[in-house]
Coordinates of C-alpha atoms in Angstrom, one line a residue:
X1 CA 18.9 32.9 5.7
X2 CA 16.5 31.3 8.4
X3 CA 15.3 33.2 11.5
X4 CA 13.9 31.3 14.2
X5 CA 11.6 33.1 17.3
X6 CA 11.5 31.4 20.3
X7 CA 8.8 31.0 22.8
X8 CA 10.3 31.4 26.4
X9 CA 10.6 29.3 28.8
X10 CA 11.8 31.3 31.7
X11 CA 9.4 31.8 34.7
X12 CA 7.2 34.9 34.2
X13 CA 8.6 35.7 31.1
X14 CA 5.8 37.1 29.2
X15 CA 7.4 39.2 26.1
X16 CA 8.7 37.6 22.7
X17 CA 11.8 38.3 20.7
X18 CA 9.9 39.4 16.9
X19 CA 6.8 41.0 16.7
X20 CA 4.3 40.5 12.9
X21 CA 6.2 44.2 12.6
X22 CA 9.9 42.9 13.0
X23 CA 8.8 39.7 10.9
X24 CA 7.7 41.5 8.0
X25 CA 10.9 43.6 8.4
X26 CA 13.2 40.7 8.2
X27 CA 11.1 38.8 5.4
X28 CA 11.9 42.1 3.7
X29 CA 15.6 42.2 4.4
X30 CA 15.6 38.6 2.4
X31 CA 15.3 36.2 5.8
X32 CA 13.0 33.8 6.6
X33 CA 11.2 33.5 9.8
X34 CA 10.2 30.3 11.3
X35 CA 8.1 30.7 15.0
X36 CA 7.8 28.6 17.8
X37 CA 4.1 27.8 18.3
X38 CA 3.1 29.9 20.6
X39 CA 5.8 32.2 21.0
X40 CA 3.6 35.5 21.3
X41 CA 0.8 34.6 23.4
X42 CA 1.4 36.0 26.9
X43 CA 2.2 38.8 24.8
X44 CA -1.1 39.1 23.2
X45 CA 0.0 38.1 19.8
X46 CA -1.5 34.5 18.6
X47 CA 0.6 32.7 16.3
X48 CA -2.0 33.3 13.2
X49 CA -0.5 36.9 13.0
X50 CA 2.5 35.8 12.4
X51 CA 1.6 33.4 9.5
X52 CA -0.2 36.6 8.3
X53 CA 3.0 38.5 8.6
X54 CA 4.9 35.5 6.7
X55 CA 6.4 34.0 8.8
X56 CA 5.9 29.4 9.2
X57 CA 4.9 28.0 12.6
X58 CA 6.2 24.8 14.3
X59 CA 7.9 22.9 17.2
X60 CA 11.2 24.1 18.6
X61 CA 13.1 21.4 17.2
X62 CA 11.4 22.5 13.4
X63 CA 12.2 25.8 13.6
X64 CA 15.9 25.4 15.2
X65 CA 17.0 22.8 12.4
X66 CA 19.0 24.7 9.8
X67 CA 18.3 28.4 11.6
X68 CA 21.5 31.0 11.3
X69 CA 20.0 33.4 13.8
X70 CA 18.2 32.3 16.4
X71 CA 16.2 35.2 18.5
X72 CA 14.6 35.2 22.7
X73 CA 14.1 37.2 25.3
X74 CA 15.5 35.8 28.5
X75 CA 18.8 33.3 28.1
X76 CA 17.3 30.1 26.9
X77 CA 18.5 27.0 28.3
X78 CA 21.3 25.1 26.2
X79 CA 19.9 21.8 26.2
X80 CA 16.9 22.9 25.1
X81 CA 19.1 24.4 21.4
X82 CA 19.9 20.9 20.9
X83 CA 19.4 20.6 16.9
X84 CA 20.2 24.1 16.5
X85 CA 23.5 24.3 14.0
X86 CA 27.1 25.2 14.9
X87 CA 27.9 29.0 13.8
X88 CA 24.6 30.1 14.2
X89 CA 23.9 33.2 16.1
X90 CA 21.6 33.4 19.8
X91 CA 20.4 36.8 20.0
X92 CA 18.7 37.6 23.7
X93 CA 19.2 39.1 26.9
X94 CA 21.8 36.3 27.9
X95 CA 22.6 37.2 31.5
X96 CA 26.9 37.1 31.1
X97 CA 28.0 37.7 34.7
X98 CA 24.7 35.8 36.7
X99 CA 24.9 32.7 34.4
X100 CA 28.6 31.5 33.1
X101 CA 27.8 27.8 33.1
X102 CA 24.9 28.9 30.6
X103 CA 27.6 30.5 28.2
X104 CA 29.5 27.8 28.6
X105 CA 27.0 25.8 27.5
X106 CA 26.5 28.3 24.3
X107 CA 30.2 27.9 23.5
X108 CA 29.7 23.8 23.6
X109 CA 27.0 23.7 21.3
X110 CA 29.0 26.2 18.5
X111 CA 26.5 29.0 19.0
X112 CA 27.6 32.5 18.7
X113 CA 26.0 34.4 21.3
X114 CA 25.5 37.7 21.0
X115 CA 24.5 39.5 24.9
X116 CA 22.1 42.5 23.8
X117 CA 22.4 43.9 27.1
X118 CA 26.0 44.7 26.4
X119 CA 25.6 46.7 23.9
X120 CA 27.5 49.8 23.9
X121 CA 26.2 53.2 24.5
X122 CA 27.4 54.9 21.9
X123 CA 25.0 57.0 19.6
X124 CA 25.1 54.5 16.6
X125 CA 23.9 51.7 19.1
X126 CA 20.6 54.1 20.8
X127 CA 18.1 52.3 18.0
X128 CA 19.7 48.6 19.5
X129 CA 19.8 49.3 23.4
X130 CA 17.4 46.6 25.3
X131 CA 18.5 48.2 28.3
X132 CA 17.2 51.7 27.7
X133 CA 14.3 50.4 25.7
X134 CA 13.2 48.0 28.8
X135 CA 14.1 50.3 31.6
X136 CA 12.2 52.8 30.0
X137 CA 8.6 50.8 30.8
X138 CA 10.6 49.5 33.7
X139 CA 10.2 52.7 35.2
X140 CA 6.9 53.7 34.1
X141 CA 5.7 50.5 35.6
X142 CA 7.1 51.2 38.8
X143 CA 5.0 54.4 39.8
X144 CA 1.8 52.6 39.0
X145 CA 2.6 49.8 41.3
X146 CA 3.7 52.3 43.6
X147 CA 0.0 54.1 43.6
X148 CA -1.8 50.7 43.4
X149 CA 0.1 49.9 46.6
X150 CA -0.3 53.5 48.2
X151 CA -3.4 53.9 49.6
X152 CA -3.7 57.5 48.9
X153 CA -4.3 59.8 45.9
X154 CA -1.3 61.3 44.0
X155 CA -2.5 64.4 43.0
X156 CA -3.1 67.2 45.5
X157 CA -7.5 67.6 45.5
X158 CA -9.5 70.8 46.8
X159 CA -12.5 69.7 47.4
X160 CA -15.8 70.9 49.5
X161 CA -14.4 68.5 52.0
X162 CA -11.3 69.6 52.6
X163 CA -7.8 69.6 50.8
X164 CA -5.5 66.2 49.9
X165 CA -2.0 67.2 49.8
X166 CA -0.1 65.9 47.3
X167 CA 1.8 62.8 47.3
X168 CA 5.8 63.0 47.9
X169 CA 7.8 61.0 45.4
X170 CA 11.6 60.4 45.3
X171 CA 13.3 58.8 42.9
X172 CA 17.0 57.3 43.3
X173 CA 19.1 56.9 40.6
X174 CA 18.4 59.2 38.0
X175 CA 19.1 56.6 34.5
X176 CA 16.5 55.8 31.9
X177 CA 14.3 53.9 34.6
X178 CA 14.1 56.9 37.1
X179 CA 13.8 60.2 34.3
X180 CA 10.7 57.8 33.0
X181 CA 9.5 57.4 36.8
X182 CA 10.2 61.3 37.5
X183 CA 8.1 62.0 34.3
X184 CA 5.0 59.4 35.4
X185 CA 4.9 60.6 39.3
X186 CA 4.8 64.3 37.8
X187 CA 2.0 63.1 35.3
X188 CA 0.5 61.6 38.1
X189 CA 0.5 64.8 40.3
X190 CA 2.9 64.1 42.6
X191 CA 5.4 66.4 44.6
X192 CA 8.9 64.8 42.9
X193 CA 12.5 65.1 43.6
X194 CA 15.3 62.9 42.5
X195 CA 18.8 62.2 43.5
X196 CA 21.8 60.3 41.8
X197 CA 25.7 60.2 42.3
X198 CA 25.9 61.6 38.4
X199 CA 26.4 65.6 39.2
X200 CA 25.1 65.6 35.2
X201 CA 21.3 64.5 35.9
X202 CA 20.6 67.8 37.8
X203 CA 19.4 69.7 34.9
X204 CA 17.5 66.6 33.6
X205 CA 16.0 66.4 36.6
X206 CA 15.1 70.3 36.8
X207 CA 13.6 69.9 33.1
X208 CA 11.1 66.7 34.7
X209 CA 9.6 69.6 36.9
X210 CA 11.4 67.3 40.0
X211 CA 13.3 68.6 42.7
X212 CA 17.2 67.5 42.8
X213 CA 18.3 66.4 46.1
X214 CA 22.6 66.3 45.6
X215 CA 25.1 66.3 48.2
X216 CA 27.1 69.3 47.6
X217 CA 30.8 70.3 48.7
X218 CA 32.3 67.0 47.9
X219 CA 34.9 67.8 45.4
X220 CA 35.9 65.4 42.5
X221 CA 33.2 62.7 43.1
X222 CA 31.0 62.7 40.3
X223 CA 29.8 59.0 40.1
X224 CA 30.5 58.7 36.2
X225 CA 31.2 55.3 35.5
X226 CA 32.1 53.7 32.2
X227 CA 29.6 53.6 29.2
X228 CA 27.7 56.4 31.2
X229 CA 26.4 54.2 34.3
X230 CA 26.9 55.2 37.3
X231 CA 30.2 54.3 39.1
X232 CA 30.7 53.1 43.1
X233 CA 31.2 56.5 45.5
X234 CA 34.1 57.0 47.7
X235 CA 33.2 56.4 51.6
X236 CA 33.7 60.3 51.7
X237 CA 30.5 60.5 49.3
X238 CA 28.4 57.3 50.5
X239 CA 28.6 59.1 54.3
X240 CA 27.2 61.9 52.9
X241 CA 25.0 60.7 51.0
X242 CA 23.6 58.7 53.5
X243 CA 23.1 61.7 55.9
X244 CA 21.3 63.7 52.9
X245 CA 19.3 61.1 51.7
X246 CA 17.8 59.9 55.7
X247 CA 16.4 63.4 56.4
X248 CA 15.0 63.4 53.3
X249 CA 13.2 60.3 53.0
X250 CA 11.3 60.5 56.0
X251 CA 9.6 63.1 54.6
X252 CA 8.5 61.1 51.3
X253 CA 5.3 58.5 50.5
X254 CA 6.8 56.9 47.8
X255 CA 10.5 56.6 46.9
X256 CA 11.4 54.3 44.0
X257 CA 15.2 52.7 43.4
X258 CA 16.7 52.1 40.9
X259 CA 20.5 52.2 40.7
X260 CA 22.5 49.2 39.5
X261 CA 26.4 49.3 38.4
X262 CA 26.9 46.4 36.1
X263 CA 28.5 43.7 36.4
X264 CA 28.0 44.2 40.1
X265 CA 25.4 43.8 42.8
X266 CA 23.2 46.4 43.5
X267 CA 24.4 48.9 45.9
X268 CA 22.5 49.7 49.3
X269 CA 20.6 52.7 49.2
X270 CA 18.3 52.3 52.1
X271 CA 18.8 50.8 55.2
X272 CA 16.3 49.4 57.4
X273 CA 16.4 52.4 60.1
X274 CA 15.5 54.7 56.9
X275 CA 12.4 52.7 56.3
X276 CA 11.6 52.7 60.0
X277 CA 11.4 56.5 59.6
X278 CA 9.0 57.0 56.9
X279 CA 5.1 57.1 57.9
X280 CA 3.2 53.9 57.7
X281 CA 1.3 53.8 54.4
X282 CA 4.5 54.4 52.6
X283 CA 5.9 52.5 49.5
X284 CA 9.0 51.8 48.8
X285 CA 9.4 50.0 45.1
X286 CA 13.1 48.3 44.3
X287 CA 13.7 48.0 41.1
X288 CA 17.5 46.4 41.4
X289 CA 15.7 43.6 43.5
X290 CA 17.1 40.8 41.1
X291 CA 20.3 42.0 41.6
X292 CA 20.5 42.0 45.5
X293 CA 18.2 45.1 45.6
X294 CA 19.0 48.9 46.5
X295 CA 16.8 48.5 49.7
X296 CA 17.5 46.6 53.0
X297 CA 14.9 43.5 53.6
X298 CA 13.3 44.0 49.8
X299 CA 12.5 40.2 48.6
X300 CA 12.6 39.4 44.8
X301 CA 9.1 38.6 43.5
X302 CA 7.2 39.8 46.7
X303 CA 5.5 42.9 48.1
X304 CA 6.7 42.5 52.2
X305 CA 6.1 45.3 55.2
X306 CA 8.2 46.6 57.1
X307 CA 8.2 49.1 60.0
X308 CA 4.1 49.8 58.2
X309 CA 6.1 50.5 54.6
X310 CA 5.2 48.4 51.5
X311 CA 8.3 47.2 49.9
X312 CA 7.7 46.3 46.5
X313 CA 10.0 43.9 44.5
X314 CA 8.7 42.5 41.7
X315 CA 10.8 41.3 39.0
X316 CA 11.1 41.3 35.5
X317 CA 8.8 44.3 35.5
X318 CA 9.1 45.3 31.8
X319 CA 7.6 41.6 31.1
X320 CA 4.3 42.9 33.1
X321 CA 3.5 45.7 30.3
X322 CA 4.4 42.4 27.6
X323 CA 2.7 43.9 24.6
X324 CA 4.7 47.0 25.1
X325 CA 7.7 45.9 26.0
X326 CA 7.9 43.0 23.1
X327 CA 7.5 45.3 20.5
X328 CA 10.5 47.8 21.9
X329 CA 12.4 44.5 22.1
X330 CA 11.7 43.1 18.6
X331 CA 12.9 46.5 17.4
X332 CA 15.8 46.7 19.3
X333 CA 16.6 43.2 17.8
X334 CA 16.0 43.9 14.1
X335 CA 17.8 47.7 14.3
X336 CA 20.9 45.6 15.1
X337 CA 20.4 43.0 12.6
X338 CA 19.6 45.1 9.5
X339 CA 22.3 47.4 10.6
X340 CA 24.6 44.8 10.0
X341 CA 22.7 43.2 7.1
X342 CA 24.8 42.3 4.0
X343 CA 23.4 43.0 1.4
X344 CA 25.9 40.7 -1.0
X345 CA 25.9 38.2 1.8
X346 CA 22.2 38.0 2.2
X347 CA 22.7 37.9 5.8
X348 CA 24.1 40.1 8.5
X349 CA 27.9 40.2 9.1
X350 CA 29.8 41.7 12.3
X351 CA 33.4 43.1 11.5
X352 CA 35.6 41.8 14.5
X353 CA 37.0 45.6 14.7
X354 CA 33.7 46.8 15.6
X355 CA 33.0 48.0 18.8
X356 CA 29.4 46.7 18.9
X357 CA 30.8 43.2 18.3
X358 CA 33.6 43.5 20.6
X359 CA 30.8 44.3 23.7
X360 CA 28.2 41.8 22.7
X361 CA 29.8 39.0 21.5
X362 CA 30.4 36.2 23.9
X363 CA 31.2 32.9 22.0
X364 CA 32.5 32.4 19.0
X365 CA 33.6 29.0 17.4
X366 CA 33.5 26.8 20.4
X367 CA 34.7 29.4 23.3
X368 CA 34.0 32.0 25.3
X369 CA 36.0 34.7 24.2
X370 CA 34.3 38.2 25.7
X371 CA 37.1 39.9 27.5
X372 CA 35.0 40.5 30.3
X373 CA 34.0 36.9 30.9
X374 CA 37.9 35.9 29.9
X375 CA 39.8 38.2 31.9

């Protein structure tokens, strides 16, 4: 049973799929690991600690030839799997809905791909969740590029001088990203409140220490979507929610997005008049900005002004905090694997029954056969 670990070729993509931790896992379940030369340096691994771990080094095309599971990060390329055997598995974040021809070209070279973002949110699944795991840094990330772009102190200061006041931090969308953003501006010092269309995340924003900001009186609109994201709003509740949300971010330094429905763009949060009424100084940071962005005039990949307000749209921000994230990754990747590991088999085996393998597998001998990319 042969592993092989990818270095990636996407643009700014500085994490890896295995970690010398995972490695030595999977060496111990009975695989072995081959690794692309160089697969962990941008995230500070060098390739002699995986040789340590056990694991043999080489080109792509060595360690594709004869692999059964083959493991990345972002959606690698199909021509560049040439080599790599029919039935084998492609484990990564694979990017369904934004890239079909890509799938497509998965399906035409006999690879099962398995979509780790997909993955359900059930409890069983927590341990395997990319999403969580990445949003998790994601949103950690996004209050420190907030205060390096802020050019004010967080905390409020008493000094001989004279008092700072405490910076004012609101968080939209209230999911993995924003609780870890809540938790970081309060660690911070800031003066936090949240909002989200969930009615649920009230009390787990009241137990951040952060100030909910919900529009009340609008019956039966709770914003519960499937799988426990967050769902579009009536116009009943976007008009309101719009009226809330304006007064409210005026007042505010920083506000950080971060609501996606998937599957979908990213839904408008703030419009360009909002930004025009918050103080120049302020930052705005948008974490949907790869898909379409929650704010109006955000650009993917660049910090731009508007009105005097920073907005700040990096992307792929997990990959900026690569050691980090790589190892919450690799983990993610070898929960699912041993989960499913056989022992009889010697290799991991997905019942087609199972609900995990329903969500995440895409193709499957020679076609795309997800019901959400089929339908």
């Amino acid at each position: 049973m042969k592993v092989a670990l990818l270095a990636e070729q996407a643009a700014g993509e500085r994490r890896v799929a295995a970690t010398p931790e995972t490695v030595k896992k999977l060496i111990g379940l009975g695989a072995e690991v081959a690794v692309e030369t160089g697969a962990g340096t941008a995230a500070s691994i060098d390739d002699a600690a995986y040789a340590a771990a056990g694991a043999t080094i080489g080109g792509r095309a060595q360690i594709l030839a004869d692999a059964d599971i083959v493991l990345g990060v972002a959606a690698p390329a199909p021509e560049s799997l040439s080599g790599a055997k029919r039935g084998a598995w492609l484990l990564g974040s694979l990017n369904p809905f934004g890239d079909r021809a890509r799938i497509e070209g998965y399906a035409a070279l006999g690879l099962e791909a398995l979509a780790m973002e997909w993955m359900p949110r059930i409890t069983r699944a927590q341990s395997m969740d990319i999403l969580s795991s990445q949003a998790n840094l994601a949103g950690y990330k996004a209050v420190l590029d907030a205060a390096s772009e802020y050019g004010r102190a967080f905390p409020m200061m008493m000094t001989a001088a004279g008092t700072i006041s405490a910076a004012r931090v609101f968080v939209m969308g209230v999911g993995v990203a924003g609780l870890q953003a809540i938790a970081t501006a309060r660690r911070l010092g800031a003066q936090v409140s949240a909002t989200d269309v969930r009615s649920a995340t009230r009390e787990q924003i009241l137990s951040l220490g952060a100030k909910p900001i919900f529009v009340e009186k609008v019956a039966g609109i709770e914003g519960e979507g499937a799988g426990g994201y967050a769902g579009e709003m009536s116009a009943e509740y976007q008009a309101a929610q719009a009226e809330l949300v304006s007064a409210h971010i005026a007042k505010q330094d920083i506000v950080i997005t971060t609501a996606l429905i998937p599957g979908r763009p990213a839904p408008r949060l703030i419009s360009d008049a909002q930004i025009a009424s918050m103080r120049p100084g302020s930052v705005i940071v948008d974490l949907a900005v790869e898909q379409g962005g929650n704010v109006e005039g955000s650009v993917a990949g660049e910090v731009v002004q508007r009105h005097g307000v920073n907005i700040v749209g990096h992307r792929n921000v997990a990959s900026r905090l690569a050691a980090d994230a790589s190892a919450l990754f690799a983990r993610n990747l070898y929960n699912f694997l041993a989960a499913y590991w056989d022992k009889d088999a010697g290799r991991p085996v997905l019942p087609a029954d199972d609900e995990v393998t329903q969500a995440i597998r895409l193709t499957q001998d020679g076609q795309v056969t997800n019901t959400r990319l089929t339908a």
